mmCIF file of C-alpha atoms and ligand atoms in Angstrom:
data_model
loop_
_atom_site.group_PDB
_atom_site.id
_atom_site.type_symbol
_atom_site.label_atom_id
_atom_site.label_comp_id
_atom_site.label_asym_id
_atom_site.label_seq_id
_atom_site.Cartn_x
_atom_site.Cartn_y
_atom_site.Cartn_z
ATOM 1 C CA MET B 15 114.006 93.433 175.654
ATOM 2 C CA LEU B 16 113.026 91.683 172.450
ATOM 3 C CA THR B 17 110.745 88.658 172.464
ATOM 4 C CA GLU B 18 112.618 85.593 171.301
ATOM 5 C CA ILE B 19 110.614 84.527 168.308
ATOM 6 C CA ILE B 20 113.192 82.369 166.526
ATOM 7 C CA GLU B 21 113.450 78.753 167.662
ATOM 8 C CA ARG B 22 116.589 78.174 169.703
ATOM 9 C CA GLU B 23 117.514 75.057 167.678
ATOM 10 C CA HIS B 24 117.780 77.120 164.514
ATOM 11 C CA ILE B 25 120.185 79.485 166.229
ATOM 12 C CA THR B 26 122.252 76.611 167.554
ATOM 13 C CA ARG B 27 122.343 74.899 164.163
ATOM 14 C CA PHE B 28 123.348 78.062 162.292
ATOM 15 C CA THR B 29 126.027 78.733 164.893
ATOM 16 C CA GLU B 30 127.465 75.301 164.058
ATOM 17 C CA TRP B 31 127.393 76.166 160.349
ATOM 18 C CA LEU B 32 129.266 79.376 161.110
ATOM 19 C CA SER B 33 132.059 77.428 162.738
ATOM 20 C CA ASP B 34 132.157 74.705 160.013
ATOM 21 C CA CYS B 35 131.686 76.783 156.846
ATOM 22 C CA GLN B 36 133.696 79.353 154.946
ATOM 23 C CA LYS B 37 131.779 80.192 151.727
ATOM 24 C CA PHE B 38 128.326 81.782 151.863
ATOM 25 C CA VAL B 39 126.090 82.753 148.995
ATOM 26 C CA ILE B 40 123.161 85.067 149.701
ATOM 27 C CA VAL B 41 120.246 85.294 147.354
ATOM 28 C CA ALA B 42 117.010 87.331 147.304
ATOM 29 C CA HIS B 43 113.963 87.647 145.087
ATOM 30 C CA THR B 44 113.694 88.973 141.526
ATOM 31 C CA ASN B 45 113.110 92.724 141.228
ATOM 32 C CA PRO B 46 114.740 93.104 144.605
ATOM 33 C CA ASP B 47 113.273 95.810 146.860
ATOM 34 C CA GLY B 48 114.766 97.589 149.875
ATOM 35 C CA ASP B 49 113.976 94.631 152.140
ATOM 36 C CA ALA B 50 115.446 92.043 149.799
ATOM 37 C CA ILE B 51 118.700 93.914 149.181
ATOM 38 C CA GLY B 52 118.893 95.354 152.682
ATOM 39 C CA SER B 53 118.623 91.975 154.312
ATOM 40 C CA SER B 54 121.083 90.420 151.868
ATOM 41 C CA LEU B 55 123.705 93.135 152.319
ATOM 42 C CA ALA B 56 123.253 93.235 156.068
ATOM 43 C CA LEU B 57 123.956 89.501 156.251
ATOM 44 C CA TYR B 58 126.873 89.974 153.833
ATOM 45 C CA HIS B 59 128.506 92.504 156.139
ATOM 46 C CA TYR B 60 127.911 90.391 159.171
ATOM 47 C CA LEU B 61 129.615 87.374 157.464
ATOM 48 C CA GLN B 62 132.476 89.629 156.362
ATOM 49 C CA HIS B 63 132.823 90.731 159.925
ATOM 50 C CA LEU B 64 133.249 87.066 160.819
ATOM 51 C CA GLN B 65 135.960 86.824 158.112
ATOM 52 C CA LYS B 66 133.834 84.569 155.937
ATOM 53 C CA LYS B 67 133.733 84.643 152.181
ATOM 54 C CA ALA B 68 130.325 85.882 151.062
ATOM 55 C CA TRP B 69 128.633 86.827 147.808
ATOM 56 C CA VAL B 70 125.270 88.402 147.250
ATOM 57 C CA ILE B 71 123.654 87.094 144.040
ATOM 58 C CA LEU B 72 120.420 88.739 142.877
ATOM 59 C CA PRO B 73 118.362 87.512 139.884
ATOM 60 C CA ASN B 74 118.353 91.035 138.362
ATOM 61 C CA GLN B 75 119.117 94.677 139.002
ATOM 62 C CA PHE B 76 117.775 96.679 141.965
ATOM 63 C CA PRO B 77 116.464 100.209 141.499
ATOM 64 C CA ASP B 78 118.959 103.087 141.380
ATOM 65 C CA PHE B 79 117.679 104.642 144.584
ATOM 66 C CA LEU B 80 119.160 101.720 146.484
ATOM 67 C CA GLY B 81 122.553 101.856 144.779
ATOM 68 C CA TRP B 82 124.097 103.799 147.709
ATOM 69 C CA LEU B 83 123.608 100.914 150.158
ATOM 70 C CA PRO B 84 127.029 99.821 151.579
ATOM 71 C CA GLY B 85 128.181 96.838 149.594
ATOM 72 C CA ALA B 86 125.802 97.351 146.672
ATOM 73 C CA ASP B 87 128.812 97.526 144.299
ATOM 74 C CA SER B 88 129.789 93.967 145.171
ATOM 75 C CA VAL B 89 126.421 92.366 144.179
ATOM 76 C CA LEU B 90 126.478 89.804 141.339
ATOM 77 C CA PHE B 91 123.491 89.826 139.035
ATOM 78 C CA TYR B 92 122.495 86.413 137.772
ATOM 79 C CA ASN B 93 121.091 87.744 134.468
ATOM 80 C CA ARG B 94 124.447 89.395 133.677
ATOM 81 C CA HIS B 95 127.107 87.237 135.339
ATOM 82 C CA LYS B 96 125.639 83.776 135.053
ATOM 83 C CA ASP B 97 128.943 81.895 134.793
ATOM 84 C CA GLU B 98 130.467 83.526 137.773
ATOM 85 C CA ALA B 99 127.269 83.272 139.769
ATOM 86 C CA ASN B 100 126.895 79.561 138.955
ATOM 87 C CA LYS B 101 130.483 78.988 140.084
ATOM 88 C CA ARG B 102 129.842 80.754 143.402
ATOM 89 C CA ILE B 103 126.654 78.765 143.930
ATOM 90 C CA GLU B 104 128.410 75.463 143.128
ATOM 91 C CA GLU B 105 131.205 76.267 145.538
ATOM 92 C CA ALA B 106 129.078 77.569 148.382
ATOM 93 C CA ASP B 107 129.045 75.774 151.708
ATOM 94 C CA VAL B 108 125.861 77.616 152.668
ATOM 95 C CA ILE B 109 123.130 79.339 150.680
ATOM 96 C CA CYS B 110 121.126 81.987 152.506
ATOM 97 C CA CYS B 111 117.713 82.725 150.974
ATOM 98 C CA MET B 112 116.392 86.152 151.966
ATOM 99 C CA ASP B 113 112.912 87.650 151.646
ATOM 100 C CA PHE B 114 111.226 85.066 149.418
ATOM 101 C CA ASN B 115 109.122 81.996 150.176
ATOM 102 C CA ARG B 116 109.077 80.012 146.918
ATOM 103 C CA LEU B 117 111.849 79.141 144.497
ATOM 104 C CA ASP B 118 109.891 80.513 141.541
ATOM 105 C CA ARG B 119 110.456 84.011 143.105
ATOM 106 C CA ILE B 120 114.108 83.745 141.979
ATOM 107 C CA ASP B 121 113.252 82.830 138.362
ATOM 108 C CA GLU B 122 116.045 81.094 136.448
ATOM 109 C CA MET B 123 118.319 80.837 139.492
ATOM 110 C CA ALA B 124 115.764 78.475 141.038
ATOM 111 C CA THR B 125 117.064 75.282 139.331
ATOM 112 C CA LYS B 126 120.656 75.977 140.345
ATOM 113 C CA ILE B 127 119.776 76.671 143.909
ATOM 114 C CA ASN B 128 117.432 73.690 144.161
ATOM 115 C CA GLU B 129 120.061 71.324 142.643
ATOM 116 C CA SER B 130 122.818 72.588 144.919
ATOM 117 C CA LYS B 131 123.921 70.236 147.661
ATOM 118 C CA SER B 132 124.933 73.132 149.901
ATOM 119 C CA ARG B 133 123.269 73.667 153.240
ATOM 120 C CA LYS B 134 120.424 76.177 152.969
ATOM 121 C CA ILE B 135 118.757 78.589 155.277
ATOM 122 C CA LEU B 136 115.653 80.606 154.525
ATOM 123 C CA LEU B 137 114.820 83.876 156.367
ATOM 124 C CA ASP B 138 111.549 85.322 155.247
ATOM 125 C CA HIS B 139 108.197 86.869 156.171
ATOM 126 C CA HIS B 140 105.987 85.658 153.324
ATOM 127 C CA LEU B 141 103.212 83.120 153.974
ATOM 128 C CA GLY B 142 103.672 79.470 153.056
ATOM 129 C CA PRO B 143 107.407 78.837 152.498
ATOM 130 C CA ASP B 144 108.545 76.034 150.132
ATOM 131 C CA GLN B 145 110.349 73.361 152.159
ATOM 132 C CA PHE B 146 113.593 73.544 150.218
ATOM 133 C CA ALA B 147 115.906 74.719 153.037
ATOM 134 C CA ASN B 148 117.451 72.927 156.000
ATOM 135 C CA ILE B 149 116.716 75.760 158.302
ATOM 136 C CA ILE B 150 113.477 77.585 157.664
ATOM 137 C CA ILE B 151 112.916 80.762 159.686
ATOM 138 C CA SER B 152 109.618 82.029 158.333
ATOM 139 C CA HIS B 153 107.661 84.586 160.318
ATOM 140 C CA PRO B 154 104.830 86.230 158.291
ATOM 141 C CA ASN B 155 103.930 88.485 161.235
ATOM 142 C CA GLN B 156 107.266 90.292 160.918
ATOM 143 C CA SER B 157 107.132 93.699 159.245
ATOM 144 C CA SER B 158 110.166 92.868 157.090
ATOM 145 C CA THR B 159 112.830 90.288 156.526
ATOM 146 C CA CYS B 160 115.232 92.915 157.875
ATOM 147 C CA GLU B 161 113.343 92.998 161.185
ATOM 148 C CA LEU B 162 113.597 89.224 161.318
ATOM 149 C CA LEU B 163 117.270 89.350 160.448
ATOM 150 C CA PHE B 164 117.904 91.843 163.254
ATOM 151 C CA ARG B 165 116.365 89.406 165.701
ATOM 152 C CA PHE B 166 118.347 86.523 164.170
ATOM 153 C CA LEU B 167 121.684 88.424 164.475
ATOM 154 C CA PHE B 168 120.740 89.513 168.007
ATOM 155 C CA ASP B 169 120.039 85.877 168.968
ATOM 156 C CA LEU B 170 123.417 84.935 167.477
ATOM 157 C CA GLY B 171 124.992 87.340 169.919
ATOM 158 C CA TYR B 172 125.776 90.024 167.340
ATOM 159 C CA PHE B 173 124.521 93.301 168.685
ATOM 160 C CA GLU B 174 127.330 94.769 170.782
ATOM 161 C CA GLN B 175 129.675 94.592 167.797
ATOM 162 C CA MET B 176 127.138 95.493 165.121
ATOM 163 C CA ASN B 177 128.674 97.884 162.721
ATOM 164 C CA VAL B 178 127.001 100.836 161.001
ATOM 165 C CA MET B 179 126.903 99.038 157.588
ATOM 166 C CA VAL B 180 124.846 96.145 158.964
ATOM 167 C CA ALA B 181 122.636 98.572 160.926
ATOM 168 C CA THR B 182 122.106 100.856 157.869
ATOM 169 C CA CYS B 183 121.103 97.960 155.578
ATOM 170 C CA ILE B 184 118.681 96.571 158.185
ATOM 171 C CA TYR B 185 117.113 99.962 158.826
ATOM 172 C CA THR B 186 116.621 100.596 155.115
ATOM 173 C CA GLY B 187 114.693 97.327 154.643
ATOM 174 C CA MET B 188 112.553 97.952 157.710
ATOM 175 C CA MET B 189 111.764 101.482 156.504
ATOM 176 C CA THR B 190 110.948 100.549 152.898
ATOM 177 C CA ASP B 191 108.835 97.482 153.719
ATOM 178 C CA THR B 192 106.669 99.494 156.074
ATOM 179 C CA GLY B 193 106.345 102.588 153.859
ATOM 180 C CA GLY B 194 108.359 104.620 156.291
ATOM 181 C CA PHE B 195 106.676 102.946 159.299
ATOM 182 C CA THR B 196 103.163 103.828 158.094
ATOM 183 C CA TYR B 197 101.835 100.269 157.713
ATOM 184 C CA ASN B 198 102.467 96.827 159.254
ATOM 185 C CA SER B 199 104.393 98.614 161.943
ATOM 186 C CA ASN B 200 102.284 98.773 165.097
ATOM 187 C CA ASN B 201 104.387 96.278 167.002
ATOM 188 C CA PRO B 202 106.165 98.365 169.660
ATOM 189 C CA GLU B 203 109.273 96.096 169.319
ATOM 190 C CA ILE B 204 109.811 97.509 165.827
ATOM 191 C CA PHE B 205 110.646 100.802 167.477
ATOM 192 C CA SER B 206 112.867 99.154 170.083
ATOM 193 C CA ILE B 207 114.805 97.738 167.156
ATOM 194 C CA VAL B 208 114.916 101.107 165.394
ATOM 195 C CA SER B 209 116.210 102.623 168.620
ATOM 196 C CA MET B 210 118.906 99.977 168.885
ATOM 197 C CA LEU B 211 119.859 100.585 165.267
ATOM 198 C CA LEU B 212 120.092 104.391 165.863
ATOM 199 C CA SER B 213 122.498 103.626 168.701
ATOM 200 C CA LYS B 214 124.774 102.188 165.984
ATOM 201 C CA GLN B 215 125.009 105.566 164.225
ATOM 202 C CA VAL B 216 122.430 104.908 161.587
ATOM 203 C CA ASP B 217 121.471 108.238 159.971
ATOM 204 C CA LYS B 218 117.766 107.592 159.426
ATOM 205 C CA ASP B 219 117.021 111.065 158.109
ATOM 206 C CA LEU B 220 119.676 110.728 155.434
ATOM 207 C CA ILE B 221 118.436 107.234 154.542
ATOM 208 C CA TYR B 222 114.921 108.607 154.097
ATOM 209 C CA ARG B 223 116.184 111.276 151.714
ATOM 210 C CA LYS B 224 118.417 108.870 149.820
ATOM 211 C CA VAL B 225 115.441 106.518 149.223
ATOM 212 C CA ASN B 226 112.625 109.066 148.705
ATOM 213 C CA TYR B 227 114.218 112.279 147.415
ATOM 214 C CA ASN B 228 116.288 110.755 144.767
ATOM 215 C CA PHE B 229 114.181 110.957 141.619
ATOM 216 C CA THR B 230 114.884 112.210 138.111
ATOM 217 C CA ALA B 231 112.681 114.984 136.716
ATOM 218 C CA ASN B 232 111.302 112.442 134.196
ATOM 219 C CA ARG B 233 110.000 110.333 137.017
ATOM 220 C CA LEU B 234 107.944 113.255 138.382
ATOM 221 C CA TYR B 235 106.629 114.097 134.919
ATOM 222 C CA LEU B 236 105.645 110.479 134.496
ATOM 223 C CA GLN B 237 103.973 110.464 137.946
ATOM 224 C CA GLY B 238 101.863 113.505 136.963
ATOM 225 C CA HIS B 239 100.876 111.873 133.701
ATOM 226 C CA ILE B 240 99.962 108.510 135.275
ATOM 227 C CA LEU B 241 97.952 110.188 138.023
ATOM 228 C CA ALA B 242 96.029 112.217 135.456
ATOM 229 C CA GLY B 243 94.993 108.903 133.838
ATOM 230 C CA MET B 244 93.928 107.279 137.120
ATOM 231 C CA GLU B 245 90.587 105.513 137.113
ATOM 232 C CA VAL B 246 88.749 105.697 140.442
ATOM 233 C CA LEU B 247 86.023 103.027 140.874
ATOM 234 C CA PRO B 248 84.117 104.380 143.935
ATOM 235 C CA GLU B 249 81.663 101.514 144.037
ATOM 236 C CA TYR B 250 84.638 99.243 144.730
ATOM 237 C CA HIS B 251 86.604 101.693 146.911
ATOM 238 C CA THR B 252 89.317 101.024 144.382
ATOM 239 C CA ALA B 253 91.597 102.965 142.038
ATOM 240 C CA LEU B 254 93.481 101.693 139.008
ATOM 241 C CA LEU B 255 96.684 103.097 137.479
ATOM 242 C CA THR B 256 98.192 101.907 134.180
ATOM 243 C CA LEU B 257 101.497 102.444 132.471
ATOM 244 C CA SER B 258 101.701 101.345 128.868
ATOM 245 C CA ASN B 259 104.868 100.697 126.886
ATOM 246 C CA ASP B 260 104.268 103.831 124.774
ATOM 247 C CA GLN B 261 104.098 105.928 127.861
ATOM 248 C CA GLN B 262 107.327 104.375 129.128
ATOM 249 C CA GLN B 263 109.086 105.369 125.897
ATOM 250 C CA HIS B 264 107.638 108.880 125.936
ATOM 251 C CA PHE B 265 108.909 109.547 129.468
ATOM 252 C CA HIS B 266 112.260 107.752 129.031
ATOM 253 C CA TYR B 267 111.175 105.219 131.668
ATOM 254 C CA GLU B 268 113.944 103.514 133.607
ATOM 255 C CA LYS B 269 113.596 100.530 135.888
ATOM 256 C CA GLY B 270 112.307 101.676 139.277
ATOM 257 C CA ASP B 271 110.762 104.948 137.947
ATOM 258 C CA SER B 272 107.252 103.710 138.874
ATOM 259 C CA GLU B 273 108.270 102.485 142.342
ATOM 260 C CA GLY B 274 105.630 103.657 144.874
ATOM 261 C CA PHE B 275 103.041 104.766 142.312
ATOM 262 C CA VAL B 276 100.746 101.985 143.458
ATOM 263 C CA ASN B 277 100.450 103.467 146.926
ATOM 264 C CA MET B 278 99.413 106.961 145.787
ATOM 265 C CA PRO B 279 95.686 106.407 145.196
ATOM 266 C CA LEU B 280 95.394 105.151 148.797
ATOM 267 C CA GLN B 281 95.562 108.829 149.684
ATOM 268 C CA ILE B 282 92.044 109.196 148.287
ATOM 269 C CA LYS B 283 89.468 109.282 151.085
ATOM 270 C CA GLU B 284 87.250 106.543 149.751
ATOM 271 C CA VAL B 285 89.931 104.179 148.386
ATOM 272 C CA ILE B 286 91.157 101.095 150.301
ATOM 273 C CA PHE B 287 92.385 99.035 147.312
ATOM 274 C CA THR B 288 94.681 100.003 144.453
ATOM 275 C CA CYS B 289 96.076 98.312 141.404
ATOM 276 C CA PHE B 290 98.980 99.419 139.244
ATOM 277 C CA LEU B 291 99.504 97.712 135.869
ATOM 278 C CA ARG B 292 102.730 98.129 133.983
ATOM 279 C CA GLU B 293 103.293 96.760 130.533
ATOM 280 C CA ASP B 294 106.617 94.911 130.143
ATOM 281 C CA LYS B 295 107.145 94.505 126.401
ATOM 282 C CA GLU B 296 110.469 92.719 126.681
ATOM 283 C CA LYS B 297 108.956 89.924 128.815
ATOM 284 C CA ASN B 298 105.610 90.109 127.000
ATOM 285 C CA LEU B 299 103.627 90.493 130.190
ATOM 286 C CA VAL B 300 101.831 93.020 132.309
ATOM 287 C CA LYS B 301 103.160 93.371 135.900
ATOM 288 C CA VAL B 302 100.375 93.675 138.502
ATOM 289 C CA SER B 303 100.964 95.528 141.789
ATOM 290 C CA LEU B 304 98.276 95.605 144.470
ATOM 291 C CA ARG B 305 97.980 97.491 147.749
ATOM 292 C CA SER B 306 95.242 97.671 150.353
ATOM 293 C CA ILE B 307 94.465 99.290 153.681
ATOM 294 C CA GLY B 308 92.880 97.350 156.578
ATOM 295 C CA ASP B 309 91.608 93.847 156.205
ATOM 296 C CA PHE B 310 91.200 93.598 152.475
ATOM 297 C CA PRO B 311 93.522 90.729 151.394
ATOM 298 C CA CYS B 312 95.181 91.840 148.192
ATOM 299 C CA ASN B 313 97.283 88.651 148.178
ATOM 300 C CA VAL B 314 94.065 86.683 147.553
ATOM 301 C CA VAL B 315 93.329 88.879 144.495
ATOM 302 C CA ALA B 316 96.981 88.505 143.414
ATOM 303 C CA GLU B 317 96.481 84.755 143.156
ATOM 304 C CA GLU B 318 94.107 85.479 140.261
ATOM 305 C CA PHE B 319 97.109 87.053 138.541
ATOM 306 C CA ASN B 320 99.499 84.164 139.156
ATOM 307 C CA GLY B 321 101.053 85.946 142.113
ATOM 308 C CA GLY B 322 100.851 86.385 145.842
ATOM 309 C CA GLY B 323 102.426 88.406 148.598
ATOM 310 C CA HIS B 324 101.221 90.013 151.817
ATOM 311 C CA LYS B 325 97.737 91.035 152.893
ATOM 312 C CA ASN B 326 98.342 94.739 152.208
ATOM 313 C CA ALA B 327 101.021 94.485 149.509
ATOM 314 C CA SER B 328 101.101 91.887 146.766
ATOM 315 C CA GLY B 329 101.624 91.378 143.090
ATOM 316 C CA GLY B 330 101.520 89.071 140.108
ATOM 317 C CA GLU B 331 101.702 89.038 136.364
ATOM 318 C CA LEU B 332 99.516 88.542 133.299
ATOM 319 C CA ARG B 333 101.315 86.941 130.319
ATOM 320 C CA LYS B 334 100.781 87.571 126.635
ATOM 321 C CA ILE B 335 98.285 90.321 127.128
ATOM 322 C CA ASP B 336 98.328 94.122 126.427
ATOM 323 C CA ILE B 337 97.657 96.798 128.981
ATOM 324 C CA LYS B 338 94.131 97.514 127.915
ATOM 325 C CA GLU B 339 93.161 93.822 128.167
ATOM 326 C CA ALA B 340 94.886 93.569 131.536
ATOM 327 C CA ALA B 341 92.843 96.576 132.842
ATOM 328 C CA GLU B 342 89.614 94.925 131.647
ATOM 329 C CA GLN B 343 90.623 91.649 133.291
ATOM 330 C CA PHE B 344 91.365 93.450 136.538
ATOM 331 C CA LYS B 345 87.926 95.106 136.536
ATOM 332 C CA LYS B 346 86.298 91.777 135.823
ATOM 333 C CA VAL B 347 88.071 90.148 138.753
ATOM 334 C CA LEU B 348 87.192 93.082 140.935
ATOM 335 C CA LYS B 349 83.486 92.370 140.574
ATOM 336 C CA LYS B 350 83.931 89.132 142.536
ATOM 337 C CA TYR B 351 85.294 91.088 145.532
ATOM 338 C CA LYS B 352 82.660 93.827 145.708
ATOM 339 C CA SER B 353 80.937 92.562 148.858
ATOM 340 C CA LEU B 354 84.272 91.939 150.609
ATOM 341 C CA LEU B 355 85.510 95.412 149.609
ATOM 342 C CA ASP B 356 82.304 96.962 150.968
ATOM 343 C CA GLU B 357 82.638 94.968 154.185
ATOM 344 C CA CYS B 358 86.273 95.927 154.682
ATOM 345 C CA TYR B 359 85.627 99.554 153.855
ATOM 346 C CA ASN B 360 82.749 99.711 156.367
ATOM 347 C CA GLN B 361 84.902 98.115 159.051
ATOM 348 C CA HIS B 362 87.867 100.366 158.445
ATOM 349 C CA PRO B 363 86.651 103.775 157.313
ATOM 350 C CA LYS B 364 89.579 106.158 157.129
HETATM 351 P P1 5GP C 417 105.424 94.985 144.278
HETATM 352 O O1 5GP C 417 104.005 95.417 144.028
HETATM 353 O O2 5GP C 417 106.220 95.985 145.041
HETATM 354 O O3 5GP C 417 106.082 94.503 143.039
HETATM 355 O O4 5GP C 417 105.325 93.732 145.184
HETATM 356 C C1 5GP C 417 104.774 93.761 146.448
HETATM 357 C C2 5GP C 417 104.889 92.426 147.050
HETATM 358 O O5 5GP C 417 104.039 91.517 146.337
HETATM 359 C C3 5GP C 417 106.256 91.773 147.055
HETATM 360 O O6 5GP C 417 106.972 92.125 148.208
HETATM 361 C C4 5GP C 417 105.967 90.340 146.929
HETATM 362 O O7 5GP C 417 105.697 89.825 148.242
HETATM 363 C C5 5GP C 417 104.692 90.261 146.231
HETATM 364 N N1 5GP C 417 104.824 89.992 144.753
HETATM 365 C C6 5GP C 417 105.017 90.905 143.763
HETATM 366 N N2 5GP C 417 105.026 90.303 142.575
HETATM 367 C C7 5GP C 417 104.815 88.989 142.781
HETATM 368 C C8 5GP C 417 104.730 87.847 141.924
HETATM 369 O O8 5GP C 417 104.797 87.896 140.702
HETATM 370 N N3 5GP C 417 104.529 86.643 142.547
HETATM 371 C C9 5GP C 417 104.386 86.545 143.901
HETATM 372 N N4 5GP C 417 104.185 85.338 144.432
HETATM 373 N N5 5GP C 417 104.485 87.581 144.744
HETATM 374 C C10 5GP C 417 104.679 88.816 144.175
HETATM 375 MN MN1 MN C 418 110.027 91.924 152.420
#
């Protein structure tokens, strides 16, 4: 049986909302990942099952390899359909905020959501949630928002009737946020949930292939090129990857093509911390992605880059800077963490 981690009063209150309300808007963070879109679409299918009107509104596009998720075609993108999205937000009885802790994680949608008088619920697993919602279900020890959502739906009494669309979306988010159950996934209950999802006809092998074996040839050429330019900093147990704007043009880069690159240097024996820097000329910034193994808190480092996230996976951004300057800045920041990196490496040798 699953441990009940969600406070009963939240379940009772949301159950009341379900009987009082008809129109639900579901939002998730900018640059939505498998967990953001998986949790949003799972909730969407659940609400549809209850004959509610529901809309998923995301700040911007999700990567192509998630486009097969059931319901993905119905998503509204705020950056493209602002008028319609604003109308849906204005008319919503309930706004469900999935997989983000602070309003600045939804960029320009933040004002609209904040101003809205609708009831709001937040379901998330990032540390330190903003207090903008009436119901805040924040559990940073959960592997994913999808795991948390499964528990939420279970507590709402929705397991017997769970359909394959809900189960597929939840499984996808759990799988992607744990790197295919390779990190943050030692809690045995995660596998109880997976087992329960499989009983709903989820095809986990197919999901794995759809997510991971779905690349263009250009993506693999780019991967080879980026890895060839990798900088390993053994004294810091760290590796750095960079992707400049020129390289993106050369390899016909499309959004999502560099998904997962940041994890690759963790395969090196001595490396416990990686950084991937990607130039974004349009936004005039460099996107920073950080990953670690063991106790090294990359979210603390991410704060130096105006970001945050989880202990082992976090990110941020550097504005008005080119990729070379960003790499120098990263190496400068790294110096401050040398003793902590040594300590963490010595505690958790691979
Ligand atoms: P990724 O490296 O895949 O872009 O992001 C990994 C995780 O870091 C995300 O799930 C999110 O928790 C966090 N993250 C990424 N970028 C940012 C950012 O700009 N600001 C904050 N606060 N968190 C971020
Ligand atoms: Mn997540």
